[in-house]
PDB file of C-alpha atoms and ligand atoms in Angstrom:
ATOM      1  CA  MET A   1      -6.247 -15.074   9.804  1.00 43.00           C
ATOM      2  CA  ASP A   2      -5.204 -14.375  12.779  1.00 46.00           C
ATOM      3  CA  GLU A   3      -2.491 -17.487  12.860  1.00 44.00           C
ATOM      4  CA  LYS A   4      -0.985 -16.172   9.506  1.00 50.00           C
ATOM      5  CA  LYS A   5      -0.032 -12.483  11.687  1.00 51.00           C
ATOM      6  CA  CYS A   6       3.564 -11.847  11.781  1.00 48.00           C
ATOM      7  CA  THR A   7       5.039 -12.446  15.805  1.00 46.00           C
ATOM      8  CA  CYS A   8       8.702 -13.091  14.676  1.00 49.00           C
ATOM      9  CA  GLY A   9       9.815  -9.921  12.671  1.00 52.00           C
ATOM     10  CA  SER A  10      11.795 -11.614  10.296  1.00 58.00           C
ATOM     11  CA  MET A  11       8.898 -13.047   7.939  1.00 74.00           C
ATOM     12  CA  ASP A  12       8.597 -12.109   4.417  1.00 95.00           C
ATOM     13  CA  VAL A  13       5.804  -9.632   4.841  1.00 97.00           C
ATOM     14  CA  ARG A  14       4.676  -8.190   1.163  1.00 98.00           C
ATOM     15  CA  VAL A  15       1.930  -5.024   1.142  1.00 98.00           C
ATOM     16  CA  VAL A  16       0.187  -5.024  -2.264  1.00 98.00           C
ATOM     17  CA  ALA A  17      -1.910  -1.855  -2.694  1.00 98.00           C
ATOM     18  CA  CYS A  18      -5.109  -0.989  -5.360  1.00 98.00           C
ATOM     19  CA  SER A  19      -3.233   1.958  -6.225  1.00 98.00           C
ATOM     20  CA  GLY A  20      -7.151   3.637  -7.488  1.00 98.00           C
ATOM     21  CA  GLY A  21      -8.132   6.656  -8.809  1.00 98.00           C
ATOM     22  CA  SER A  22      -9.067   8.703  -6.074  1.00 98.00           C
ATOM     23  CA  ASN A  23      -8.108   9.891  -2.816  1.00 98.00           C
ATOM     24  CA  VAL A  24      -8.739   6.594  -1.119  1.00 98.00           C
ATOM     25  CA  GLY A  25      -7.219   4.350  -3.343  1.00 98.00           C
ATOM     26  CA  GLN A  26      -3.841   6.956  -3.692  1.00 98.00           C
ATOM     27  CA  ILE A  27      -3.886   6.796   0.439  1.00 98.00           C
ATOM     28  CA  ALA A  28      -3.672   3.270  -0.289  1.00 98.00           C
ATOM     29  CA  ASN A  29      -0.623   3.343  -2.600  1.00 98.00           C
ATOM     30  CA  GLN A  30       1.290   5.977  -0.341  1.00 98.00           C
ATOM     31  CA  ALA A  31       0.993   4.127   2.995  1.00 98.00           C
ATOM     32  CA  ALA A  32       1.871   1.218   0.764  1.00 98.00           C
ATOM     33  CA  ILE A  33       5.382   3.151  -0.185  1.00 98.00           C
ATOM     34  CA  GLN A  34       5.308   4.042   3.370  1.00 98.00           C
ATOM     35  CA  LEU A  35       5.491   0.921   5.129  1.00 98.00           C
ATOM     36  CA  ALA A  36       8.195  -0.116   2.397  1.00 97.00           C
ATOM     37  CA  LYS A  37      10.300   2.464   3.001  1.00 97.00           C
ATOM     38  CA  GLU A  38       9.772   1.719   7.129  1.00 97.00           C
ATOM     39  CA  LYS A  39      10.844  -2.083   5.973  1.00 96.00           C
ATOM     40  CA  VAL A  40       7.494  -3.076   7.940  1.00 97.00           C
ATOM     41  CA  ALA A  41       6.598  -4.675   4.271  1.00 97.00           C
ATOM     42  CA  SER A  42       7.851  -4.903   0.525  1.00 97.00           C
ATOM     43  CA  PHE A  43       5.689  -3.070  -1.763  1.00 97.00           C
ATOM     44  CA  PHE A  44       4.532  -6.647  -3.773  1.00 97.00           C
ATOM     45  CA  CYS A  45       3.381  -5.668  -7.768  1.00 97.00           C
ATOM     46  CA  LEU A  46      -0.029  -6.187  -7.450  1.00 98.00           C
ATOM     47  CA  ALA A  47      -0.923  -5.394 -11.538  1.00 98.00           C
ATOM     48  CA  GLY A  48       1.944  -8.606 -11.713  1.00 97.00           C
ATOM     49  CA  VAL A  49      -1.196 -10.747  -9.918  1.00 98.00           C
ATOM     50  CA  GLY A  50      -3.855  -9.377 -11.935  1.00 98.00           C
ATOM     51  CA  GLY A  51      -1.816  -9.752 -15.061  1.00 98.00           C
ATOM     52  CA  HIS A  52      -1.565 -13.305 -14.227  1.00 97.00           C
ATOM     53  CA  ILE A  53       2.142 -13.030 -14.632  1.00 97.00           C
ATOM     54  CA  GLU A  54       3.340 -16.403 -13.987  1.00 97.00           C
ATOM     55  CA  GLY A  55       6.523 -15.562 -11.911  1.00 97.00           C
ATOM     56  CA  MET A  56       4.965 -12.895 -10.081  1.00 97.00           C
ATOM     57  CA  VAL A  57       1.899 -15.165  -9.012  1.00 98.00           C
ATOM     58  CA  LYS A  58       4.517 -17.507  -7.549  1.00 97.00           C
ATOM     59  CA  SER A  59       6.014 -14.581  -5.721  1.00 96.00           C
ATOM     60  CA  ALA A  60       3.021 -13.285  -4.263  1.00 97.00           C
ATOM     61  CA  ARG A  61       2.118 -16.849  -3.141  1.00 97.00           C
ATOM     62  CA  GLU A  62       5.397 -17.794  -1.506  1.00 96.00           C
ATOM     63  CA  ALA A  63       4.958 -14.616  -0.081  1.00 96.00           C
ATOM     64  CA  GLY A  64       5.225 -15.395   4.559  1.00 95.00           C
ATOM     65  CA  LEU A  65       2.521 -12.831   5.257  1.00 97.00           C
ATOM     66  CA  MET A  66       0.675 -10.668   2.595  1.00 98.00           C
ATOM     67  CA  ILE A  67      -0.980  -7.496   3.421  1.00 98.00           C
ATOM     68  CA  ALA A  68      -3.686  -5.829   1.133  1.00 98.00           C
ATOM     69  CA  ILE A  69      -4.509  -2.280   1.120  1.00 98.00           C
ATOM     70  CA  ASP A  70      -8.127  -1.199  -0.253  1.00 98.00           C
ATOM     71  CA  GLY A  71      -9.564   2.105  -0.486  1.00 98.00           C
ATOM     72  CA  CYS A  72     -12.414   1.069  -0.743  1.00 98.00           C
ATOM     73  CA  SER A  73     -15.077  -1.947  -0.469  1.00 98.00           C
ATOM     74  CA  VAL A  74     -14.730  -2.620  -3.568  1.00 98.00           C
ATOM     75  CA  GLN A  75     -12.058  -4.594  -2.344  1.00 98.00           C
ATOM     76  CA  CYS A  76      -9.830  -5.072  -6.251  1.00 98.00           C
ATOM     77  CA  ALA A  77      -6.543  -5.205  -4.539  1.00 98.00           C
ATOM     78  CA  ALA A  78      -7.760  -8.351  -2.327  1.00 98.00           C
ATOM     79  CA  LYS A  79     -10.390  -9.453  -4.997  1.00 98.00           C
ATOM     80  CA  THR A  80      -7.318  -9.232  -7.457  1.00 98.00           C
ATOM     81  CA  LEU A  81      -5.322 -11.993  -5.362  1.00 98.00           C
ATOM     82  CA  GLN A  82      -8.156 -14.043  -4.366  1.00 98.00           C
ATOM     83  CA  GLN A  83      -8.794 -14.537  -7.969  1.00 98.00           C
ATOM     84  CA  GLU A  84      -5.255 -16.480  -7.523  1.00 98.00           C
ATOM     85  CA  ASP A  85      -6.236 -18.592  -4.833  1.00 97.00           C
ATOM     86  CA  ILE A  86      -3.765 -15.671  -2.514  1.00 98.00           C
ATOM     87  CA  GLU A  87      -6.030 -14.861   0.384  1.00 97.00           C
ATOM     88  CA  PRO A  88      -4.213 -11.937   2.578  1.00 98.00           C
ATOM     89  CA  ALA A  89      -3.479 -12.501   6.226  1.00 97.00           C
ATOM     90  CA  ILE A  90      -3.888  -8.295   6.410  1.00 98.00           C
ATOM     91  CA  GLN A  91      -6.590  -6.360   4.889  1.00 98.00           C
ATOM     92  CA  ILE A  92      -7.610  -3.024   5.560  1.00 98.00           C
ATOM     93  CA  ILE A  93     -10.001  -0.786   3.594  1.00 98.00           C
ATOM     94  CA  VAL A  94      -8.939   2.855   4.202  1.00 98.00           C
ATOM     95  CA  THR A  95     -13.355   3.973   4.185  1.00 98.00           C
ATOM     96  CA  GLU A  96     -13.395   1.828   6.808  1.00 98.00           C
ATOM     97  CA  LEU A  97     -11.400   3.992   8.911  1.00 98.00           C
ATOM     98  CA  GLY A  98     -13.272   7.353   8.183  1.00 97.00           C
ATOM     99  CA  VAL A  99     -11.670   8.738   4.943  1.00 98.00           C
ATOM    100  CA  GLU A 100     -14.327   9.552   2.808  1.00 98.00           C
ATOM    101  CA  LYS A 101     -13.690   8.675  -0.685  1.00 98.00           C
ATOM    102  CA  ASN A 102     -13.567  11.127  -3.251  1.00 98.00           C
ATOM    103  CA  PRO A 103     -11.698  12.213  -6.554  1.00 97.00           C
ATOM    104  CA  ASP A 104      -9.327  14.001  -5.443  1.00 96.00           C
ATOM    105  CA  LEU A 105      -5.419  12.126  -5.990  1.00 97.00           C
ATOM    106  CA  ASP A 106      -3.484  13.812  -3.675  1.00 95.00           C
ATOM    107  CA  PRO A 107      -3.124  11.263  -0.590  1.00 94.00           C
ATOM    108  CA  ASP A 108      -4.097  12.816   2.730  1.00 97.00           C
ATOM    109  CA  GLU A 109      -0.563  12.813   4.841  1.00 97.00           C
ATOM    110  CA  LYS A 110      -2.608  11.873   8.223  1.00 98.00           C
ATOM    111  CA  ALA A 111      -5.122   9.419   6.584  1.00 98.00           C
ATOM    112  CA  CYS A 112      -2.048   7.818   5.560  1.00 98.00           C
ATOM    113  CA  SER A 113      -0.706   7.594   8.458  1.00 98.00           C
ATOM    114  CA  LEU A 114      -4.236   6.474   9.532  1.00 98.00           C
ATOM    115  CA  VAL A 115      -3.447   3.298   7.347  1.00 98.00           C
ATOM    116  CA  VAL A 116       0.015   2.693   8.000  1.00 98.00           C
ATOM    117  CA  GLU A 117      -0.326   2.369  12.173  1.00 98.00           C
ATOM    118  CA  LYS A 118      -3.571   0.418  11.523  1.00 98.00           C
ATOM    119  CA  VAL A 119      -1.516  -2.531   9.772  1.00 98.00           C
ATOM    120  CA  LYS A 120       1.513  -1.931  12.609  1.00 98.00           C
ATOM    121  CA  ASP A 121      -1.583  -2.539  14.900  1.00 97.00           C
ATOM    122  CA  GLU A 122      -2.251  -5.322  13.431  1.00 97.00           C
ATOM    123  CA  LEU A 123       1.243  -6.832  13.080  1.00 96.00           C
ATOM    124  CA  ALA A 124       1.758  -6.924  16.176  1.00 92.00           C
ATOM    125  CA  PRO A 125       1.881  -9.503  18.392  1.00 80.00           C
TER     126      PRO A 125
HETATM  127  S1  LIG B   1     -10.875  -0.473  -3.877  1.00 67.97           S
HETATM  128 FE1  LIG B   1     -12.126   1.120  -4.164  1.00 67.97          FE
HETATM  129  S2  LIG B   1     -10.342   2.872  -4.327  1.00 67.97           S
HETATM  130 FE2  LIG B   1      -9.361   0.806  -4.878  1.00 67.97          FE
HETATM  131  S3  LIG B   1      -8.916   0.474  -7.218  1.00 67.97           S
HETATM  132 FE3  LIG B   1     -10.908  -0.545  -6.095  1.00 67.97          FE
HETATM  133  S4  LIG B   1     -12.687   0.978  -6.324  1.00 67.97           S
HETATM  134 FE4  LIG B   1     -10.541   2.203  -7.035  1.00 67.97          FE
END
């Protein structure tokens, strides 16, 4: 995994999020949005990979570095990629950062920042 990390700042970095129906799924989604807004990574449509949309699977395969943000240990985002033999170079699981899963769909801002910072740490040379 380490050798795939971005060290040049010019690599095509993409992020997918599980975007699940829980606080942690929505934190994953919001963190991906934040990373896109900060131009750390482009937000890639995971549903296109899950839907086996040929062009989107191809595009996901061509990413220089793929980040998967999952809400919980079920790891739907990473597993969706892996079904197409795409291994995320970086995987974040929100519950592993100390956030407890619940049905609240309003993403906690602090938890989103925690995920964003974790991704940036993982990307750091
Ligand atoms: S990884 Fe967890 S939170 Fe995300 S979609 Fe799957 S079950 Fe839901």
